């Protein structure tokens, strides 16, 4: 091989390598992928906000992304247990496992994001606060023997 054919081969390989590098950078910086189990809130540098609710590719320029699961499953164990007093004076320490869904409409998802700003711990704490209040309020309506938690032990 002569010198000019070697240079020509290097130039071709360099062009292909640079093209591949540019395509990879565009994919990494500007294109996101959402799966079917989540939804994403994208905020662009110019201020507009988009809720990506479908599985597939989306334009993500700006890197302000928040991903939320469509369905949550939270277990409130010993760290979150609380005492419920029943109308006969009996009581039980309550633990819970809760499964709930994110909002289903685009407007609801946008309000959900505005309220919690991507903080999953805040979502879990809000559900726990509601759950514990409901259980503490409904405890005095029944006796300890009527409630399954008293029978569990």
PDB file of C-alpha atoms in Angstrom:
ATOM      1  CA  UNK A   1       0.000   0.000   0.000  1.00  0.00           C
ATOM      2  CA  UNK A   2       1.219   3.422  -0.793  1.00  0.00           C
ATOM      3  CA  UNK A   3       1.037   6.464   1.428  1.00  0.00           C
ATOM      4  CA  UNK A   4      -1.979   8.060  -0.314  1.00  0.00           C
ATOM      5  CA  UNK A   5      -4.148   4.933   0.019  1.00  0.00           C
ATOM      6  CA  UNK A   6      -3.296   4.693   3.736  1.00  0.00           C
ATOM      7  CA  UNK A   7      -4.270   8.342   4.222  1.00  0.00           C
ATOM      8  CA  UNK A   8      -7.486   7.793   2.273  1.00  0.00           C
ATOM      9  CA  UNK A   9      -8.391   4.797   4.460  1.00  0.00           C
ATOM     10  CA  UNK A  10      -7.649   6.773   7.632  1.00  0.00           C
ATOM     11  CA  UNK A  11      -9.822   9.670   6.419  1.00  0.00           C
ATOM     12  CA  UNK A  12     -12.731   7.301   5.673  1.00  0.00           C
ATOM     13  CA  UNK A  13     -12.421   5.631   9.060  1.00  0.00           C
ATOM     14  CA  UNK A  14     -12.148   9.007  10.775  1.00  0.00           C
ATOM     15  CA  UNK A  15     -15.305  10.263   9.043  1.00  0.00           C
ATOM     16  CA  UNK A  16     -17.239   7.141  10.088  1.00  0.00           C
ATOM     17  CA  UNK A  17     -15.897   7.374  13.648  1.00  0.00           C
ATOM     18  CA  UNK A  18     -16.786  11.065  13.941  1.00  0.00           C
ATOM     19  CA  UNK A  19     -20.245  10.435  12.486  1.00  0.00           C
ATOM     20  CA  UNK A  20     -20.825   7.616  14.970  1.00  0.00           C
ATOM     21  CA  UNK A  21     -19.572   9.785  17.844  1.00  0.00           C
ATOM     22  CA  UNK A  22     -21.898  12.644  16.851  1.00  0.00           C
ATOM     23  CA  UNK A  23     -24.889  10.276  16.615  1.00  0.00           C
ATOM     24  CA  UNK A  24     -24.070   8.860  20.061  1.00  0.00           C
ATOM     25  CA  UNK A  25     -23.757  12.343  21.571  1.00  0.00           C
ATOM     26  CA  UNK A  26     -27.082  13.409  20.060  1.00  0.00           C
ATOM     27  CA  UNK A  27     -28.730  10.283  21.490  1.00  0.00           C
ATOM     28  CA  UNK A  28     -27.230  10.812  24.959  1.00  0.00           C
ATOM     29  CA  UNK A  29     -27.842  14.562  25.177  1.00  0.00           C
ATOM     30  CA  UNK A  30     -31.091  15.105  23.302  1.00  0.00           C
ATOM     31  CA  UNK A  31     -33.122  11.874  23.189  1.00  0.00           C
ATOM     32  CA  UNK A  32     -34.691  10.054  26.137  1.00  0.00           C
ATOM     33  CA  UNK A  33     -36.540   6.779  26.384  1.00  0.00           C
ATOM     34  CA  UNK A  34     -39.599   6.190  28.554  1.00  0.00           C
ATOM     35  CA  UNK A  35     -40.791   2.693  29.435  1.00  0.00           C
ATOM     36  CA  UNK A  36     -44.399   1.637  29.913  1.00  0.00           C
ATOM     37  CA  UNK A  37     -44.179   1.482  33.722  1.00  0.00           C
ATOM     38  CA  UNK A  38     -43.280   5.160  34.214  1.00  0.00           C
ATOM     39  CA  UNK A  39     -44.152   8.653  33.091  1.00  0.00           C
ATOM     40  CA  UNK A  40     -41.706  11.547  32.808  1.00  0.00           C
ATOM     41  CA  UNK A  41     -41.916  15.302  33.285  1.00  0.00           C
ATOM     42  CA  UNK A  42     -39.487  17.235  31.080  1.00  0.00           C
ATOM     43  CA  UNK A  43     -38.807  20.940  31.621  1.00  0.00           C
ATOM     44  CA  UNK A  44     -36.992  22.624  28.769  1.00  0.00           C
ATOM     45  CA  UNK A  45     -34.539  25.539  29.223  1.00  0.00           C
ATOM     46  CA  UNK A  46     -37.049  27.968  27.696  1.00  0.00           C
ATOM     47  CA  UNK A  47     -39.573  27.095  30.416  1.00  0.00           C
ATOM     48  CA  UNK A  48     -42.123  24.859  28.731  1.00  0.00           C
ATOM     49  CA  UNK A  49     -43.038  21.641  30.506  1.00  0.00           C
ATOM     50  CA  UNK A  50     -44.078  18.387  28.852  1.00  0.00           C
ATOM     51  CA  UNK A  51     -45.506  15.252  30.454  1.00  0.00           C
ATOM     52  CA  UNK A  52     -44.331  12.166  28.569  1.00  0.00           C
ATOM     53  CA  UNK A  53     -46.978   9.529  29.191  1.00  0.00           C
ATOM     54  CA  UNK A  54     -46.263   7.103  26.352  1.00  0.00           C
ATOM     55  CA  UNK A  55     -43.552   4.487  26.069  1.00  0.00           C
ATOM     56  CA  UNK A  56     -40.861   5.336  23.550  1.00  0.00           C
ATOM     57  CA  UNK A  57     -38.479   8.106  22.576  1.00  0.00           C
ATOM     58  CA  UNK A  58     -38.821  11.792  23.481  1.00  0.00           C
ATOM     59  CA  UNK A  59     -36.824  15.003  23.062  1.00  0.00           C
ATOM     60  CA  UNK A  60     -35.052  15.781  26.376  1.00  0.00           C
ATOM     61  CA  UNK A  61     -32.895  18.842  25.707  1.00  0.00           C
ATOM     62  CA  UNK A  62     -32.166  20.624  28.977  1.00  0.00           C
ATOM     63  CA  UNK A  63     -31.792  17.672  31.359  1.00  0.00           C
ATOM     64  CA  UNK A  64     -34.529  18.737  33.789  1.00  0.00           C
ATOM     65  CA  UNK A  65     -36.222  15.341  34.030  1.00  0.00           C
ATOM     66  CA  UNK A  66     -38.373  13.739  36.709  1.00  0.00           C
ATOM     67  CA  UNK A  67     -39.553  10.150  36.425  1.00  0.00           C
ATOM     68  CA  UNK A  68     -42.514   8.740  38.353  1.00  0.00           C
ATOM     69  CA  UNK A  69     -43.814   5.168  38.525  1.00  0.00           C
ATOM     70  CA  UNK A  70     -47.357   4.558  37.288  1.00  0.00           C
ATOM     71  CA  UNK A  71     -48.031   2.319  40.292  1.00  0.00           C
ATOM     72  CA  UNK A  72     -46.514   2.548  43.751  1.00  0.00           C
ATOM     73  CA  UNK A  73     -46.196  -0.126  46.389  1.00  0.00           C
ATOM     74  CA  UNK A  74     -45.099   1.100  49.801  1.00  0.00           C
ATOM     75  CA  UNK A  75     -44.628  -0.948  52.935  1.00  0.00           C
ATOM     76  CA  UNK A  76     -44.946   0.945  56.196  1.00  0.00           C
ATOM     77  CA  UNK A  77     -43.141  -1.334  58.616  1.00  0.00           C
ATOM     78  CA  UNK A  78     -41.869  -0.916  62.192  1.00  0.00           C
ATOM     79  CA  UNK A  79     -40.443   2.559  61.544  1.00  0.00           C
ATOM     80  CA  UNK A  80     -43.906   3.790  60.574  1.00  0.00           C
ATOM     81  CA  UNK A  81     -46.065   1.677  62.911  1.00  0.00           C
ATOM     82  CA  UNK A  82     -48.651   3.433  65.061  1.00  0.00           C
ATOM     83  CA  UNK A  83     -51.079   2.515  67.802  1.00  0.00           C
ATOM     84  CA  UNK A  84     -54.833   2.420  67.185  1.00  0.00           C
ATOM     85  CA  UNK A  85     -57.231   2.382  70.165  1.00  0.00           C
ATOM     86  CA  UNK A  86     -60.616   0.674  69.742  1.00  0.00           C
ATOM     87  CA  UNK A  87     -63.943   1.465  71.441  1.00  0.00           C
ATOM     88  CA  UNK A  88     -63.590  -1.368  73.977  1.00  0.00           C
ATOM     89  CA  UNK A  89     -60.208  -0.094  75.188  1.00  0.00           C
ATOM     90  CA  UNK A  90     -58.218  -2.648  73.198  1.00  0.00           C
ATOM     91  CA  UNK A  91     -55.424  -1.483  70.957  1.00  0.00           C
ATOM     92  CA  UNK A  92     -53.179  -2.725  68.176  1.00  0.00           C
ATOM     93  CA  UNK A  93     -49.920  -1.635  66.619  1.00  0.00           C
ATOM     94  CA  UNK A  94     -50.588  -1.138  62.919  1.00  0.00           C
ATOM     95  CA  UNK A  95     -48.257  -1.758  59.979  1.00  0.00           C
ATOM     96  CA  UNK A  96     -49.448  -1.455  56.428  1.00  0.00           C
ATOM     97  CA  UNK A  97     -48.643  -2.154  52.817  1.00  0.00           C
ATOM     98  CA  UNK A  98     -50.319   0.173  50.357  1.00  0.00           C
ATOM     99  CA  UNK A  99     -50.518  -0.037  46.579  1.00  0.00           C
ATOM    100  CA  UNK A 100     -51.723   3.038  44.719  1.00  0.00           C
ATOM    101  CA  UNK A 101     -51.551   4.559  41.260  1.00  0.00           C
ATOM    102  CA  UNK A 102     -50.239   7.880  40.031  1.00  0.00           C
ATOM    103  CA  UNK A 103     -52.761  10.264  38.472  1.00  0.00           C
ATOM    104  CA  UNK A 104     -54.039   9.118  35.089  1.00  0.00           C
ATOM    105  CA  UNK A 105     -54.708  12.410  33.283  1.00  0.00           C
ATOM    106  CA  UNK A 106     -51.988  14.689  31.935  1.00  0.00           C
ATOM    107  CA  UNK A 107     -53.357  17.584  33.982  1.00  0.00           C
ATOM    108  CA  UNK A 108     -53.373  15.417  37.116  1.00  0.00           C
ATOM    109  CA  UNK A 109     -49.785  14.323  36.480  1.00  0.00           C
ATOM    110  CA  UNK A 110     -48.677  17.918  36.049  1.00  0.00           C
ATOM    111  CA  UNK A 111     -50.342  18.929  39.355  1.00  0.00           C
ATOM    112  CA  UNK A 112     -48.828  15.848  41.051  1.00  0.00           C
ATOM    113  CA  UNK A 113     -45.385  16.953  39.858  1.00  0.00           C
ATOM    114  CA  UNK A 114     -45.970  20.526  41.017  1.00  0.00           C
ATOM    115  CA  UNK A 115     -46.980  19.246  44.437  1.00  0.00           C
ATOM    116  CA  UNK A 116     -44.167  16.722  45.021  1.00  0.00           C
ATOM    117  CA  UNK A 117     -41.393  17.870  42.605  1.00  0.00           C
ATOM    118  CA  UNK A 118     -39.972  14.388  42.067  1.00  0.00           C
ATOM    119  CA  UNK A 119     -39.566  13.615  45.765  1.00  0.00           C
ATOM    120  CA  UNK A 120     -40.765  10.025  46.173  1.00  0.00           C
ATOM    121  CA  UNK A 121     -40.250  10.142  49.958  1.00  0.00           C
ATOM    122  CA  UNK A 122     -42.688  13.060  50.156  1.00  0.00           C
ATOM    123  CA  UNK A 123     -45.289  11.044  48.225  1.00  0.00           C
ATOM    124  CA  UNK A 124     -44.865   8.093  50.579  1.00  0.00           C
ATOM    125  CA  UNK A 125     -45.048  10.391  53.629  1.00  0.00           C
ATOM    126  CA  UNK A 126     -48.256  12.021  52.370  1.00  0.00           C
ATOM    127  CA  UNK A 127     -49.886   8.616  51.838  1.00  0.00           C
ATOM    128  CA  UNK A 128     -48.738   7.473  55.285  1.00  0.00           C
ATOM    129  CA  UNK A 129     -50.180  10.616  56.910  1.00  0.00           C
ATOM    130  CA  UNK A 130     -53.555  10.032  55.273  1.00  0.00           C
ATOM    131  CA  UNK A 131     -53.512   6.304  56.031  1.00  0.00           C
ATOM    132  CA  UNK A 132     -52.603   6.730  59.702  1.00  0.00           C
ATOM    133  CA  UNK A 133     -55.230   9.450  60.195  1.00  0.00           C
ATOM    134  CA  UNK A 134     -57.915   7.257  58.588  1.00  0.00           C
ATOM    135  CA  UNK A 135     -56.997   4.237  60.694  1.00  0.00           C
ATOM    136  CA  UNK A 136     -56.809   6.234  63.932  1.00  0.00           C
ATOM    137  CA  UNK A 137     -60.187   7.814  63.147  1.00  0.00           C
ATOM    138  CA  UNK A 138     -61.890   4.534  62.286  1.00  0.00           C
ATOM    139  CA  UNK A 139     -60.428   2.596  65.231  1.00  0.00           C
ATOM    140  CA  UNK A 140     -62.967   3.846  67.799  1.00  0.00           C
ATOM    141  CA  UNK A 141     -65.830   2.699  65.542  1.00  0.00           C
ATOM    142  CA  UNK A 142     -65.080  -0.997  66.166  1.00  0.00           C
ATOM    143  CA  UNK A 143     -63.965  -3.167  69.040  1.00  0.00           C
ATOM    144  CA  UNK A 144     -60.565  -4.842  69.187  1.00  0.00           C
ATOM    145  CA  UNK A 145     -62.138  -8.265  68.713  1.00  0.00           C
ATOM    146  CA  UNK A 146     -63.783  -7.097  65.464  1.00  0.00           C
ATOM    147  CA  UNK A 147     -60.551  -5.866  63.953  1.00  0.00           C
ATOM    148  CA  UNK A 148     -58.278  -8.367  62.186  1.00  0.00           C
ATOM    149  CA  UNK A 149     -55.091  -6.692  63.459  1.00  0.00           C
ATOM    150  CA  UNK A 150     -56.060  -7.622  67.032  1.00  0.00           C
ATOM    151  CA  UNK A 151     -56.449 -11.251  65.969  1.00  0.00           C
ATOM    152  CA  UNK A 152     -53.056 -11.334  64.255  1.00  0.00           C
ATOM    153  CA  UNK A 153     -51.259 -10.880  67.462  1.00  0.00           C
TER     154      UNK A 153
END
